[in-house]
Tab-separated table of C-alpha atoms in Angstrom:
chain	number	residue	atom	x	y	z
B	496	UNK	CA	14.379	66.728	185.990
B	497	UNK	CA	12.323	68.080	183.107
B	498	UNK	CA	11.195	71.695	183.095
B	499	UNK	CA	7.565	70.550	183.247
B	500	UNK	CA	8.281	68.661	186.482
B	501	UNK	CA	9.882	71.776	187.979
B	502	UNK	CA	6.819	73.847	187.119
B	503	UNK	CA	4.482	71.263	188.627
B	504	UNK	CA	6.547	71.063	191.793
B	505	UNK	CA	6.630	74.892	192.059
B	506	UNK	CA	2.844	75.014	191.712
B	507	UNK	CA	2.335	72.242	194.261
B	508	UNK	CA	4.799	73.579	196.824
B	509	UNK	CA	4.622	77.358	196.402
B	510	UNK	CA	1.435	77.941	194.396
B	511	UNK	CA	3.653	79.651	191.807
B	512	UNK	CA	1.625	81.739	189.378
B	513	UNK	CA	4.618	82.029	187.022
B	514	UNK	CA	5.051	78.240	186.887
B	515	UNK	CA	1.327	77.793	186.306
B	516	UNK	CA	1.374	80.222	183.386
B	517	UNK	CA	4.360	78.474	181.810
B	518	UNK	CA	2.800	75.033	182.228
B	519	UNK	CA	-0.465	76.217	180.664
B	520	UNK	CA	1.354	77.924	177.786
B	521	UNK	CA	3.256	74.742	177.001
B	522	UNK	CA	0.040	72.700	176.584
B	523	UNK	CA	-2.577	75.286	175.616
B	524	UNK	CA	-2.482	74.891	171.823
B	525	UNK	CA	-2.486	71.094	171.999
B	526	UNK	CA	-5.486	70.942	174.343
B	527	UNK	CA	-7.301	73.680	172.417
B	528	UNK	CA	-7.005	71.634	169.195
B	529	UNK	CA	-8.250	68.516	171.013
B	530	UNK	CA	-11.279	70.417	172.332
B	531	UNK	CA	-11.963	72.341	169.101
B	532	UNK	CA	-12.121	69.133	167.050
B	533	UNK	CA	-14.985	68.057	169.257
B	534	UNK	CA	-16.998	71.236	169.719
B	535	UNK	CA	-16.344	72.855	166.347
B	536	UNK	CA	-16.772	76.440	167.532
B	537	UNK	CA	-13.871	78.716	168.371
B	538	UNK	CA	-15.516	80.480	171.320
B	539	UNK	CA	-16.815	77.246	172.846
B	540	UNK	CA	-13.405	75.635	172.413
B	541	UNK	CA	-11.675	78.586	174.058
B	542	UNK	CA	-14.102	78.550	176.998
B	543	UNK	CA	-13.814	74.806	177.432
B	544	UNK	CA	-10.016	74.881	177.166
B	545	UNK	CA	-9.950	77.528	179.883
B	546	UNK	CA	-12.223	75.318	181.978
B	547	UNK	CA	-9.822	72.386	181.478
B	548	UNK	CA	-6.870	74.393	182.756
B	549	UNK	CA	-8.815	75.769	185.712
B	550	UNK	CA	-9.668	72.183	186.656
B	551	UNK	CA	-6.024	71.172	186.190
B	552	UNK	CA	-4.770	73.946	188.460
B	553	UNK	CA	-7.359	73.097	191.102
B	554	UNK	CA	-6.464	69.398	190.986
B	555	UNK	CA	-2.686	69.721	190.597
B	556	UNK	CA	-1.961	69.543	194.344
B	557	UNK	CA	-3.122	65.909	194.158
B	558	UNK	CA	-1.278	65.069	190.931
B	559	UNK	CA	1.192	62.194	191.339
B	560	UNK	CA	3.728	61.631	188.567
B	561	UNK	CA	4.198	57.982	189.509
B	562	UNK	CA	0.536	57.250	188.663
B	563	UNK	CA	0.502	58.858	185.203
B	564	UNK	CA	2.475	61.297	183.110
B	565	UNK	CA	1.267	64.874	183.239
B	566	UNK	CA	0.149	64.747	179.589
B	567	UNK	CA	-1.885	61.597	180.282
B	568	UNK	CA	-3.439	63.174	183.365
B	569	UNK	CA	-4.180	66.394	181.441
B	570	UNK	CA	-5.913	64.527	178.592
B	571	UNK	CA	-8.035	62.594	181.072
B	572	UNK	CA	-9.263	65.884	182.534
B	573	UNK	CA	-9.798	67.394	179.060
B	574	UNK	CA	-11.754	64.358	177.822
B	575	UNK	CA	-13.970	64.442	180.904
B	576	UNK	CA	-14.605	68.178	180.510
B	577	UNK	CA	-15.644	67.674	176.867
B	578	UNK	CA	-17.960	64.828	177.867
B	579	UNK	CA	-19.551	67.015	180.555
B	580	UNK	CA	-19.929	69.923	178.130
B	581	UNK	CA	-21.522	67.738	175.444
B	582	UNK	CA	-24.119	66.621	177.985
B	583	UNK	CA	-25.046	70.237	178.773
B	584	UNK	CA	-24.975	71.743	175.275
B	585	UNK	CA	-28.036	71.397	173.116
B	586	UNK	CA	-27.446	72.589	169.563
B	587	UNK	CA	-29.465	75.693	168.718
B	588	UNK	CA	-32.136	75.195	166.095
B	589	UNK	CA	-32.204	77.539	163.148
B	590	UNK	CA	-35.326	77.840	160.990
B	591	UNK	CA	-34.686	76.531	157.488
B	592	UNK	CA	-35.749	79.829	155.928
B	593	UNK	CA	-32.920	81.568	157.849
B	594	UNK	CA	-30.234	79.311	156.406
B	595	UNK	CA	-28.344	80.628	153.402
B	596	UNK	CA	-27.661	77.818	150.981
B	597	UNK	CA	-24.344	77.945	149.146
B	598	UNK	CA	-24.320	76.942	145.515
B	599	UNK	CA	-21.987	74.006	145.030
B	600	UNK	CA	-22.186	70.720	143.156
B	601	UNK	CA	-21.156	68.737	146.200
B	602	UNK	CA	-23.454	70.646	148.574
B	603	UNK	CA	-25.729	67.633	149.151
B	604	UNK	CA	-22.719	65.508	150.056
B	605	UNK	CA	-21.382	68.204	152.392
B	606	UNK	CA	-24.753	68.499	154.125
B	607	UNK	CA	-25.106	64.734	154.388
B	608	UNK	CA	-21.623	64.417	155.912
B	609	UNK	CA	-22.225	67.257	158.355
B	610	UNK	CA	-25.603	65.868	159.417
B	611	UNK	CA	-24.126	62.384	159.769
B	612	UNK	CA	-21.248	63.686	161.907
B	613	UNK	CA	-23.700	65.587	164.117
B	614	UNK	CA	-25.847	62.459	164.483
B	615	UNK	CA	-22.810	60.372	165.389
B	616	UNK	CA	-21.661	62.990	167.908
B	617	UNK	CA	-25.139	63.083	169.453
B	618	UNK	CA	-25.139	59.276	169.652
B	619	UNK	CA	-21.665	59.199	171.247
B	620	UNK	CA	-22.660	61.924	173.727
B	621	UNK	CA	-25.376	59.652	175.124
B	622	UNK	CA	-22.968	56.802	175.898
B	623	UNK	CA	-21.330	56.140	179.236
B	624	UNK	CA	-18.425	58.492	179.916
B	625	UNK	CA	-15.820	55.687	179.751
B	626	UNK	CA	-17.010	54.772	176.245
B	627	UNK	CA	-17.028	58.415	175.189
B	628	UNK	CA	-13.515	58.899	176.506
B	629	UNK	CA	-12.148	56.034	174.387
B	630	UNK	CA	-13.863	57.368	171.268
B	631	UNK	CA	-12.860	60.988	171.855
B	632	UNK	CA	-9.241	60.251	172.706
B	633	UNK	CA	-8.911	58.006	169.637
B	634	UNK	CA	-10.715	60.204	167.118
B	635	UNK	CA	-10.148	63.762	168.308
B	636	UNK	CA	-7.019	63.299	170.390
B	637	UNK	CA	-5.455	61.009	167.766
B	638	UNK	CA	-4.133	58.839	170.582
B	639	UNK	CA	-2.919	55.276	170.137
B	640	UNK	CA	-4.548	52.433	172.043
B	641	UNK	CA	-1.583	52.186	174.457
B	642	UNK	CA	-1.864	55.949	175.132
B	643	UNK	CA	-5.611	55.668	175.711
B	644	UNK	CA	-5.119	52.687	178.020
B	645	UNK	CA	-2.533	54.687	179.966
B	646	UNK	CA	-4.803	57.740	180.152
B	647	UNK	CA	-7.797	55.735	181.362
B	648	UNK	CA	-5.698	53.399	183.510
B	649	UNK	CA	-7.206	50.345	181.835
B	650	UNK	CA	-5.729	47.356	180.000
B	651	UNK	CA	-5.060	48.026	176.325
B	652	UNK	CA	-7.123	44.974	175.323
B	653	UNK	CA	-10.167	46.382	177.153
B	654	UNK	CA	-9.765	49.746	175.430
B	655	UNK	CA	-9.463	48.153	171.983
B	656	UNK	CA	-12.440	45.904	172.627
B	657	UNK	CA	-14.607	48.829	173.767
B	658	UNK	CA	-13.557	50.928	170.780
B	659	UNK	CA	-14.221	48.245	168.164
B	660	UNK	CA	-17.592	47.301	169.726
B	661	UNK	CA	-18.509	50.979	169.569
B	662	UNK	CA	-17.463	51.210	165.907
B	663	UNK	CA	-19.625	48.160	165.126
B	664	UNK	CA	-22.604	49.773	166.877
B	665	UNK	CA	-22.030	52.998	164.939
B	666	UNK	CA	-21.890	51.101	161.650
B	667	UNK	CA	-25.101	49.282	162.497
B	668	UNK	CA	-26.850	52.431	163.763
B	669	UNK	CA	-25.836	54.646	160.844
B	670	UNK	CA	-25.895	52.100	158.045
B	671	UNK	CA	-22.188	52.070	157.224
B	672	UNK	CA	-21.776	48.294	157.632
B	673	UNK	CA	-21.984	47.646	153.897
B	674	UNK	CA	-25.635	46.510	153.934
């Protein structure tokens, strides 16, 4: 039996605080990076990562290893928490006169890329949560299609199809289809 399984069992059976701390420590950095890539702010990522682990600890009594690996189950919770957070968070507006402009030759390109990424993120945030989950797990979680299919408990072909249809819509919407 793996150490992770022992910790999970200790949490489920004895509500072990020590086991919970060890389990969280073993996954904290990985989940933080996954969340940070999507929210882009350290404080927001820390808060959201904490929220993920609170949800995990609340739900762990119902966790069943035969349904999904712990990592898969954890990423499903993390992806859903990010989706929920993106629905609630409206980016603050800053008056243009308050923005300090750096002097750089590639500044226009940097701004264009940042604006485009924000527009894409806003577009993705308006999609159904199952579509968002595929996109977020693939792009930010750097998961393979089999891993995503396992996480979402869907056939790999359905996950691939949803992802590539979404990419086509993004290309059409944001003019990156070569036209």
